[in-house]
């Protein structure tokens, strides 16, 4: 390329900016259980054991926490897993004609 004034090749004027990372960590979700006046305590304990892998002692402690405080945490999961747990618990409760409600919230 001819070294002619019109063909300047130095990049002194070039503005360079660091690229922002495009990927962000996937969010985590808390799966929570809500109290009601009708679902039997042993049904709630069974749900916590069967769908959240809790021991009988753990499940009883969480069930009693929900019963006395109105809300309790079943676990923390990725979005897909949390959605599946909520769906399974609510469907199972509905099939058994109990009003037990499970929900999720982004952390
Ligand atoms: N409050 C219910 C009762 O007295 C028991 C219960 C506990 C219901 C936890 C829902 O998420 C719950 N039978």
mmCIF file of N, CA and C and ligand atoms in Angstrom:
data_model
loop_
_atom_site.group_PDB
_atom_site.id
_atom_site.type_symbol
_atom_site.label_atom_id
_atom_site.label_comp_id
_atom_site.label_asym_id
_atom_site.label_seq_id
_atom_site.Cartn_x
_atom_site.Cartn_y
_atom_site.Cartn_z
ATOM 1 N N UNK A 1 0.857 -1.189 0.000
ATOM 2 C CA UNK A 1 0.000 0.000 0.000
ATOM 3 C C UNK A 1 0.895 1.241 0.000
ATOM 4 N N UNK A 2 0.621 2.197 -0.861
ATOM 5 C CA UNK A 2 1.499 3.370 -0.946
ATOM 6 C C UNK A 2 1.418 4.190 0.338
ATOM 7 N N UNK A 3 2.558 4.724 0.724
ATOM 8 C CA UNK A 3 2.586 5.524 1.944
ATOM 9 C C UNK A 3 2.159 6.940 1.600
ATOM 10 N N UNK A 4 0.925 7.049 1.300
ATOM 11 C CA UNK A 4 0.337 8.309 0.856
ATOM 12 C C UNK A 4 -0.495 8.869 2.009
ATOM 13 N N UNK A 5 -0.578 10.175 2.210
ATOM 14 C CA UNK A 5 -1.320 10.718 3.365
ATOM 15 C C UNK A 5 -2.735 10.186 3.495
ATOM 16 N N UNK A 6 -3.398 9.865 2.374
ATOM 17 C CA UNK A 6 -4.787 9.388 2.451
ATOM 18 C C UNK A 6 -4.910 7.969 3.007
ATOM 19 N N UNK A 7 -3.828 7.254 3.081
ATOM 20 C CA UNK A 7 -3.884 5.849 3.514
ATOM 21 C C UNK A 7 -3.242 5.635 4.883
ATOM 22 N N UNK A 8 -3.475 6.581 5.789
ATOM 23 C CA UNK A 8 -2.908 6.421 7.141
ATOM 24 C C UNK A 8 -3.417 5.141 7.785
ATOM 25 N N UNK A 9 -2.524 4.360 8.364
ATOM 26 C CA UNK A 9 -2.926 3.063 8.927
ATOM 27 C C UNK A 9 -2.804 3.004 10.450
ATOM 28 N N UNK A 10 -2.248 4.021 11.088
ATOM 29 C CA UNK A 10 -2.107 3.917 12.549
ATOM 30 C C UNK A 10 -3.491 4.046 13.212
ATOM 31 N N UNK A 11 -3.661 3.408 14.361
ATOM 32 C CA UNK A 11 -4.986 3.395 15.008
ATOM 33 C C UNK A 11 -4.974 4.212 16.301
ATOM 34 N N UNK A 12 -4.227 5.282 16.310
ATOM 35 C CA UNK A 12 -4.146 6.117 17.515
ATOM 36 C C UNK A 12 -5.515 6.638 17.959
ATOM 37 N N UNK A 13 -6.429 6.875 17.009
ATOM 38 C CA UNK A 13 -7.723 7.479 17.354
ATOM 39 C C UNK A 13 -8.791 6.432 17.670
ATOM 40 N N UNK A 14 -8.431 5.176 17.566
ATOM 41 C CA UNK A 14 -9.439 4.128 17.723
ATOM 42 C C UNK A 14 -9.878 3.997 19.186
ATOM 43 N N UNK A 15 -11.201 4.057 19.418
ATOM 44 C CA UNK A 15 -11.709 3.862 20.779
ATOM 45 C C UNK A 15 -11.936 2.365 20.995
ATOM 46 N N UNK A 16 -11.355 1.836 22.045
ATOM 47 C CA UNK A 16 -11.503 0.403 22.328
ATOM 48 C C UNK A 16 -12.226 0.244 23.652
ATOM 49 N N UNK A 17 -13.288 -0.594 23.642
ATOM 50 C CA UNK A 17 -14.064 -0.805 24.866
ATOM 51 C C UNK A 17 -14.084 -2.295 25.172
ATOM 52 N N UNK A 18 -13.912 -2.641 26.448
ATOM 53 C CA UNK A 18 -13.987 -4.053 26.810
ATOM 54 C C UNK A 18 -15.412 -4.550 26.615
ATOM 55 N N UNK A 19 -15.549 -5.727 26.009
ATOM 56 C CA UNK A 19 -16.891 -6.291 25.810
ATOM 57 C C UNK A 19 -17.439 -6.751 27.160
ATOM 58 N N UNK A 20 -18.732 -6.466 27.414
ATOM 59 C CA UNK A 20 -19.366 -6.953 28.651
ATOM 60 C C UNK A 20 -19.614 -8.453 28.516
ATOM 61 N N UNK A 21 -19.483 -9.239 29.600
ATOM 62 C CA UNK A 21 -19.789 -10.672 29.492
ATOM 63 C C UNK A 21 -21.254 -10.856 29.107
ATOM 64 N N UNK A 22 -21.510 -11.747 28.166
ATOM 65 C CA UNK A 22 -22.891 -11.894 27.677
ATOM 66 C C UNK A 22 -23.702 -12.910 28.473
ATOM 67 N N UNK A 23 -23.021 -13.779 29.204
ATOM 68 C CA UNK A 23 -23.755 -14.816 29.948
ATOM 69 C C UNK A 23 -23.864 -14.419 31.406
ATOM 70 N N UNK A 24 -25.085 -14.550 31.967
ATOM 71 C CA UNK A 24 -25.186 -14.343 33.414
ATOM 72 C C UNK A 24 -25.590 -15.658 34.068
ATOM 73 N N UNK A 25 -25.204 -15.788 35.339
ATOM 74 C CA UNK A 25 -25.507 -17.028 36.061
ATOM 75 C C UNK A 25 -27.008 -17.245 36.112
ATOM 76 N N UNK A 26 -27.477 -18.470 35.895
ATOM 77 C CA UNK A 26 -28.920 -18.714 36.000
ATOM 78 C C UNK A 26 -29.404 -18.445 37.428
ATOM 79 N N UNK A 27 -30.613 -17.869 37.542
ATOM 80 C CA UNK A 27 -31.147 -17.542 38.868
ATOM 81 C C UNK A 27 -31.545 -18.808 39.615
ATOM 82 N N UNK A 28 -31.579 -18.684 40.930
ATOM 83 C CA UNK A 28 -32.076 -19.771 41.771
ATOM 84 C C UNK A 28 -33.443 -19.364 42.320
ATOM 85 N N UNK A 29 -34.225 -20.382 42.633
ATOM 86 C CA UNK A 29 -35.594 -20.151 43.115
ATOM 87 C C UNK A 29 -35.828 -20.926 44.410
ATOM 88 N N UNK A 30 -36.475 -20.235 45.361
ATOM 89 C CA UNK A 30 -36.920 -20.904 46.586
ATOM 90 C C UNK A 30 -38.287 -21.505 46.332
ATOM 91 N N UNK A 31 -38.458 -22.777 46.708
ATOM 92 C CA UNK A 31 -39.798 -23.381 46.653
ATOM 93 C C UNK A 31 -40.371 -23.306 48.067
ATOM 94 N N UNK A 32 -41.562 -22.734 48.174
ATOM 95 C CA UNK A 32 -42.157 -22.496 49.493
ATOM 96 C C UNK A 32 -43.512 -23.201 49.608
ATOM 97 N N UNK A 33 -43.859 -23.477 50.855
ATOM 98 C CA UNK A 33 -45.144 -24.117 51.152
ATOM 99 C C UNK A 33 -45.945 -23.141 51.999
ATOM 100 N N UNK A 34 -47.253 -23.076 51.731
ATOM 101 C CA UNK A 34 -48.116 -22.128 52.455
ATOM 102 C C UNK A 34 -49.063 -22.869 53.385
ATOM 103 N N UNK A 35 -49.377 -22.219 54.486
ATOM 104 C CA UNK A 35 -50.294 -22.841 55.445
ATOM 105 C C UNK A 35 -51.753 -22.726 54.983
ATOM 106 N N UNK A 36 -52.560 -23.633 55.420
ATOM 107 C CA UNK A 36 -54.018 -23.522 55.274
ATOM 108 C C UNK A 36 -54.632 -24.249 56.461
ATOM 109 N N UNK A 37 -55.951 -24.161 56.599
ATOM 110 C CA UNK A 37 -56.599 -24.724 57.791
ATOM 111 C C UNK A 37 -57.102 -26.153 57.593
ATOM 112 N N UNK A 38 -56.965 -26.693 56.389
ATOM 113 C CA UNK A 38 -57.635 -27.960 56.080
ATOM 114 C C UNK A 38 -56.719 -29.146 55.785
ATOM 115 N N UNK A 39 -55.563 -28.889 55.194
ATOM 116 C CA UNK A 39 -54.689 -30.015 54.834
ATOM 117 C C UNK A 39 -54.170 -30.689 56.111
ATOM 118 N N UNK A 40 -54.311 -32.011 56.217
ATOM 119 C CA UNK A 40 -53.823 -32.688 57.425
ATOM 120 C C UNK A 40 -52.295 -32.607 57.540
ATOM 121 N N UNK A 41 -51.844 -32.506 58.780
ATOM 122 C CA UNK A 41 -50.394 -32.389 59.021
ATOM 123 C C UNK A 41 -49.620 -33.557 58.435
ATOM 124 N N UNK A 42 -50.152 -34.765 58.549
ATOM 125 C CA UNK A 42 -49.373 -35.913 58.051
ATOM 126 C C UNK A 42 -49.303 -35.939 56.522
ATOM 127 N N UNK A 43 -50.278 -35.318 55.846
ATOM 128 C CA UNK A 43 -50.213 -35.217 54.388
ATOM 129 C C UNK A 43 -49.063 -34.278 53.990
ATOM 130 N N UNK A 44 -48.939 -33.165 54.702
ATOM 131 C CA UNK A 44 -47.865 -32.200 54.407
ATOM 132 C C UNK A 44 -46.497 -32.841 54.662
ATOM 133 N N UNK A 45 -46.394 -33.550 55.763
ATOM 134 C CA UNK A 45 -45.125 -34.214 56.092
ATOM 135 C C UNK A 45 -44.763 -35.245 55.019
ATOM 136 N N UNK A 46 -45.756 -35.958 54.562
ATOM 137 C CA UNK A 46 -45.533 -36.959 53.502
ATOM 138 C C UNK A 46 -45.050 -36.290 52.198
ATOM 139 N N UNK A 47 -45.660 -35.154 51.876
ATOM 140 C CA UNK A 47 -45.243 -34.400 50.671
ATOM 141 C C UNK A 47 -43.775 -33.990 50.791
ATOM 142 N N UNK A 48 -43.405 -33.475 51.961
ATOM 143 C CA UNK A 48 -42.021 -33.007 52.148
ATOM 144 C C UNK A 48 -41.022 -34.164 52.079
ATOM 145 N N UNK A 49 -41.424 -35.322 52.587
ATOM 146 C CA UNK A 49 -40.549 -36.496 52.519
ATOM 147 C C UNK A 49 -40.445 -37.007 51.081
ATOM 148 N N UNK A 50 -41.589 -37.124 50.419
ATOM 149 C CA UNK A 50 -41.612 -37.782 49.104
ATOM 150 C C UNK A 50 -41.134 -36.900 47.957
ATOM 151 N N UNK A 51 -41.411 -35.598 48.009
ATOM 152 C CA UNK A 51 -41.062 -34.732 46.879
ATOM 153 C C UNK A 51 -39.837 -33.858 47.137
ATOM 154 N N UNK A 52 -39.410 -33.768 48.393
ATOM 155 C CA UNK A 52 -38.248 -32.926 48.681
ATOM 156 C C UNK A 52 -37.138 -33.705 49.398
ATOM 157 N N UNK A 53 -37.285 -35.019 49.464
ATOM 158 C CA UNK A 53 -36.222 -35.887 49.990
ATOM 159 C C UNK A 53 -35.867 -35.625 51.446
ATOM 160 N N UNK A 54 -36.833 -35.161 52.228
ATOM 161 C CA UNK A 54 -36.531 -34.889 53.645
ATOM 162 C C UNK A 54 -36.726 -36.127 54.499
ATOM 163 N N UNK A 55 -35.982 -36.172 55.613
ATOM 164 C CA UNK A 55 -36.207 -37.230 56.607
ATOM 165 C C UNK A 55 -37.527 -36.905 57.315
ATOM 166 N N UNK A 56 -38.040 -37.871 58.074
ATOM 167 C CA UNK A 56 -39.301 -37.632 58.792
ATOM 168 C C UNK A 56 -39.157 -36.467 59.773
ATOM 169 N N UNK A 57 -37.992 -36.402 60.450
ATOM 170 C CA UNK A 57 -37.758 -35.314 61.421
ATOM 171 C C UNK A 57 -37.713 -33.949 60.735
ATOM 172 N N UNK A 58 -36.977 -33.888 59.628
ATOM 173 C CA UNK A 58 -36.883 -32.616 58.871
ATOM 174 C C UNK A 58 -38.259 -32.182 58.386
ATOM 175 N N UNK A 59 -38.979 -33.152 57.805
ATOM 176 C CA UNK A 59 -40.295 -32.861 57.233
ATOM 177 C C UNK A 59 -41.255 -32.373 58.317
ATOM 178 N N UNK A 60 -41.203 -32.992 59.485
ATOM 179 C CA UNK A 60 -42.083 -32.585 60.589
ATOM 180 C C UNK A 60 -41.738 -31.161 61.037
ATOM 181 N N UNK A 61 -40.433 -30.862 61.119
ATOM 182 C CA UNK A 61 -39.997 -29.520 61.553
ATOM 183 C C UNK A 61 -40.482 -28.449 60.570
ATOM 184 N N UNK A 62 -40.344 -28.717 59.265
ATOM 185 C CA UNK A 62 -40.768 -27.723 58.259
ATOM 186 C C UNK A 62 -42.295 -27.589 58.272
ATOM 187 N N UNK A 63 -42.995 -28.727 58.382
ATOM 188 C CA UNK A 63 -44.465 -28.681 58.408
ATOM 189 C C UNK A 63 -44.949 -27.822 59.590
ATOM 190 N N UNK A 64 -44.305 -28.034 60.771
ATOM 191 C CA UNK A 64 -44.717 -27.265 61.954
ATOM 192 C C UNK A 64 -44.365 -25.782 61.802
ATOM 193 N N UNK A 65 -43.257 -25.508 61.115
ATOM 194 C CA UNK A 65 -42.900 -24.110 60.857
ATOM 195 C C UNK A 65 -43.966 -23.445 59.981
ATOM 196 N N UNK A 66 -44.394 -24.161 58.927
ATOM 197 C CA UNK A 66 -45.445 -23.610 58.054
ATOM 198 C C UNK A 66 -46.736 -23.426 58.852
ATOM 199 N N UNK A 67 -47.056 -24.426 59.661
ATOM 200 C CA UNK A 67 -48.297 -24.386 60.456
ATOM 201 C C UNK A 67 -48.315 -23.176 61.409
ATOM 202 N N UNK A 68 -47.152 -22.868 62.024
ATOM 203 C CA UNK A 68 -47.117 -21.791 63.027
ATOM 204 C C UNK A 68 -46.788 -20.424 62.427
ATOM 205 N N UNK A 69 -45.983 -20.410 61.356
ATOM 206 C CA UNK A 69 -45.532 -19.103 60.803
ATOM 207 C C UNK A 69 -46.243 -18.741 59.499
ATOM 208 N N UNK A 70 -46.920 -19.716 58.900
ATOM 209 C CA UNK A 70 -47.660 -19.417 57.665
ATOM 210 C C UNK A 70 -46.935 -19.763 56.399
ATOM 211 N N UNK A 71 -45.611 -19.927 56.492
ATOM 212 C CA UNK A 71 -44.829 -20.190 55.287
ATOM 213 C C UNK A 71 -43.557 -20.941 55.676
ATOM 214 N N UNK A 72 -43.046 -21.763 54.769
ATOM 215 C CA UNK A 72 -41.797 -22.479 55.033
ATOM 216 C C UNK A 72 -41.078 -22.786 53.735
ATOM 217 N N UNK A 73 -39.776 -22.972 53.825
ATOM 218 C CA UNK A 73 -38.959 -23.216 52.622
ATOM 219 C C UNK A 73 -38.705 -24.721 52.472
ATOM 220 N N UNK A 74 -39.044 -25.236 51.290
ATOM 221 C CA UNK A 74 -38.837 -26.659 50.999
ATOM 222 C C UNK A 74 -37.453 -26.904 50.413
ATOM 223 N N UNK A 75 -36.902 -25.904 49.724
ATOM 224 C CA UNK A 75 -35.584 -26.077 49.100
ATOM 225 C C UNK A 75 -35.322 -24.992 48.080
ATOM 226 N N UNK A 76 -34.105 -25.009 47.526
ATOM 227 C CA UNK A 76 -33.668 -24.018 46.538
ATOM 228 C C UNK A 76 -33.210 -24.765 45.293
ATOM 229 N N UNK A 77 -33.719 -24.343 44.141
ATOM 230 C CA UNK A 77 -33.498 -25.106 42.903
ATOM 231 C C UNK A 77 -33.342 -24.164 41.707
ATOM 232 N N UNK A 78 -32.883 -24.733 40.587
ATOM 233 C CA UNK A 78 -32.904 -23.997 39.316
ATOM 234 C C UNK A 78 -34.373 -23.778 38.924
ATOM 235 N N UNK A 79 -34.602 -22.906 37.947
ATOM 236 C CA UNK A 79 -35.977 -22.560 37.561
ATOM 237 C C UNK A 79 -36.781 -23.791 37.138
ATOM 238 N N UNK A 80 -36.205 -24.613 36.263
ATOM 239 C CA UNK A 80 -36.921 -25.790 35.742
ATOM 240 C C UNK A 80 -37.310 -26.752 36.863
ATOM 241 N N UNK A 81 -36.346 -27.011 37.738
ATOM 242 C CA UNK A 81 -36.610 -27.974 38.827
ATOM 243 C C UNK A 81 -37.665 -27.396 39.770
ATOM 244 N N UNK A 82 -37.538 -26.104 40.105
ATOM 245 C CA UNK A 82 -38.516 -25.468 41.011
ATOM 246 C C UNK A 82 -39.917 -25.526 40.402
ATOM 247 N N UNK A 83 -40.033 -25.222 39.102
ATOM 248 C CA UNK A 83 -41.357 -25.246 38.439
ATOM 249 C C UNK A 83 -41.952 -26.650 38.496
ATOM 250 N N UNK A 84 -41.107 -27.649 38.296
ATOM 251 C CA UNK A 84 -41.590 -29.037 38.320
ATOM 252 C C UNK A 84 -42.068 -29.422 39.714
ATOM 253 N N UNK A 85 -41.294 -29.048 40.742
ATOM 254 C CA UNK A 85 -41.689 -29.373 42.130
ATOM 255 C C UNK A 85 -43.040 -28.725 42.457
ATOM 256 N N UNK A 86 -43.180 -27.438 42.103
ATOM 257 C CA UNK A 86 -44.423 -26.723 42.403
ATOM 258 C C UNK A 86 -45.599 -27.417 41.708
ATOM 259 N N UNK A 87 -45.395 -27.763 40.429
ATOM 260 C CA UNK A 87 -46.461 -28.413 39.663
ATOM 261 C C UNK A 87 -46.847 -29.756 40.290
ATOM 262 N N UNK A 88 -45.850 -30.544 40.639
ATOM 263 C CA UNK A 88 -46.113 -31.881 41.193
ATOM 264 C C UNK A 88 -46.855 -31.775 42.530
ATOM 265 N N UNK A 89 -46.389 -30.900 43.414
ATOM 266 C CA UNK A 89 -47.014 -30.777 44.744
ATOM 267 C C UNK A 89 -48.457 -30.275 44.609
ATOM 268 N N UNK A 90 -48.670 -29.244 43.780
ATOM 269 C CA UNK A 90 -50.022 -28.689 43.647
ATOM 270 C C UNK A 90 -50.977 -29.689 42.977
ATOM 271 N N UNK A 91 -50.473 -30.429 41.993
ATOM 272 C CA UNK A 91 -51.322 -31.440 41.341
ATOM 273 C C UNK A 91 -51.685 -32.557 42.328
ATOM 274 N N UNK A 92 -50.667 -33.007 43.068
ATOM 275 C CA UNK A 92 -50.874 -34.093 44.033
ATOM 276 C C UNK A 92 -51.895 -33.670 45.096
ATOM 277 N N UNK A 93 -51.765 -32.435 45.587
ATOM 278 C CA UNK A 93 -52.697 -31.930 46.616
ATOM 279 C C UNK A 93 -54.108 -31.807 46.038
ATOM 280 N N UNK A 94 -54.190 -31.297 44.814
ATOM 281 C CA UNK A 94 -55.500 -31.143 44.157
ATOM 282 C C UNK A 94 -56.181 -32.499 43.970
ATOM 283 N N UNK A 95 -55.384 -33.485 43.514
ATOM 284 C CA UNK A 95 -55.935 -34.849 43.315
ATOM 285 C C UNK A 95 -56.488 -35.424 44.614
ATOM 286 N N UNK A 96 -55.864 -35.047 45.733
ATOM 287 C CA UNK A 96 -56.323 -35.548 47.032
ATOM 288 C C UNK A 96 -57.337 -34.600 47.691
ATOM 289 N N UNK A 97 -57.739 -33.589 46.924
ATOM 290 C CA UNK A 97 -58.767 -32.629 47.362
ATOM 291 C C UNK A 97 -58.363 -31.842 48.608
ATOM 292 N N UNK A 98 -57.064 -31.532 48.691
ATOM 293 C CA UNK A 98 -56.585 -30.657 49.767
ATOM 294 C C UNK A 98 -56.137 -29.326 49.157
ATOM 295 N N UNK A 99 -56.294 -28.244 49.911
ATOM 296 C CA UNK A 99 -55.954 -26.923 49.353
ATOM 297 C C UNK A 99 -54.479 -26.532 49.520
ATOM 298 N N UNK A 100 -53.639 -27.480 49.903
ATOM 299 C CA UNK A 100 -52.205 -27.185 50.106
ATOM 300 C C UNK A 100 -51.614 -26.507 48.871
ATOM 301 N N UNK A 101 -50.909 -25.398 49.097
ATOM 302 C CA UNK A 101 -50.334 -24.651 47.975
ATOM 303 C C UNK A 101 -48.822 -24.524 48.132
ATOM 304 N N UNK A 102 -48.161 -24.775 47.012
ATOM 305 C CA UNK A 102 -46.723 -24.659 46.904
ATOM 306 C C UNK A 102 -46.454 -23.561 45.874
ATOM 307 N N UNK A 103 -45.407 -22.766 46.083
ATOM 308 C CA UNK A 103 -45.093 -21.676 45.157
ATOM 309 C C UNK A 103 -43.579 -21.506 45.076
ATOM 310 N N UNK A 104 -43.134 -20.635 44.172
ATOM 311 C CA UNK A 104 -41.691 -20.398 44.045
ATOM 312 C C UNK A 104 -41.419 -18.912 43.943
ATOM 313 N N UNK A 105 -40.215 -18.515 44.383
ATOM 314 C CA UNK A 105 -39.833 -17.109 44.289
ATOM 315 C C UNK A 105 -38.357 -17.029 43.927
ATOM 316 N N UNK A 106 -38.033 -16.090 43.053
ATOM 317 C CA UNK A 106 -36.643 -15.924 42.634
ATOM 318 C C UNK A 106 -35.836 -15.376 43.809
ATOM 319 N N UNK A 107 -34.631 -15.875 43.961
ATOM 320 C CA UNK A 107 -33.797 -15.410 45.077
ATOM 321 C C UNK A 107 -33.027 -14.138 44.660
HETATM 322 N N1 LIG B 1 -52.541 -25.950 59.330
HETATM 323 C C1 LIG B 1 -52.794 -27.323 58.931
HETATM 324 C C2 LIG B 1 -53.637 -27.998 60.005
HETATM 325 O O1 LIG B 1 -53.786 -27.471 61.092
HETATM 326 C C3 LIG B 1 -51.508 -28.106 58.690
HETATM 327 C C4 LIG B 1 -50.693 -27.561 57.580
HETATM 328 C C5 LIG B 1 -49.306 -27.425 57.722
HETATM 329 C C6 LIG B 1 -51.275 -27.224 56.364
HETATM 330 C C7 LIG B 1 -48.523 -26.952 56.706
HETATM 331 C C8 LIG B 1 -50.498 -26.740 55.305
HETATM 332 O O2 LIG B 1 -48.349 -26.169 54.450
HETATM 333 C C9 LIG B 1 -49.121 -26.613 55.486
HETATM 334 N N2 LIG B 1 -54.170 -29.178 59.693
#
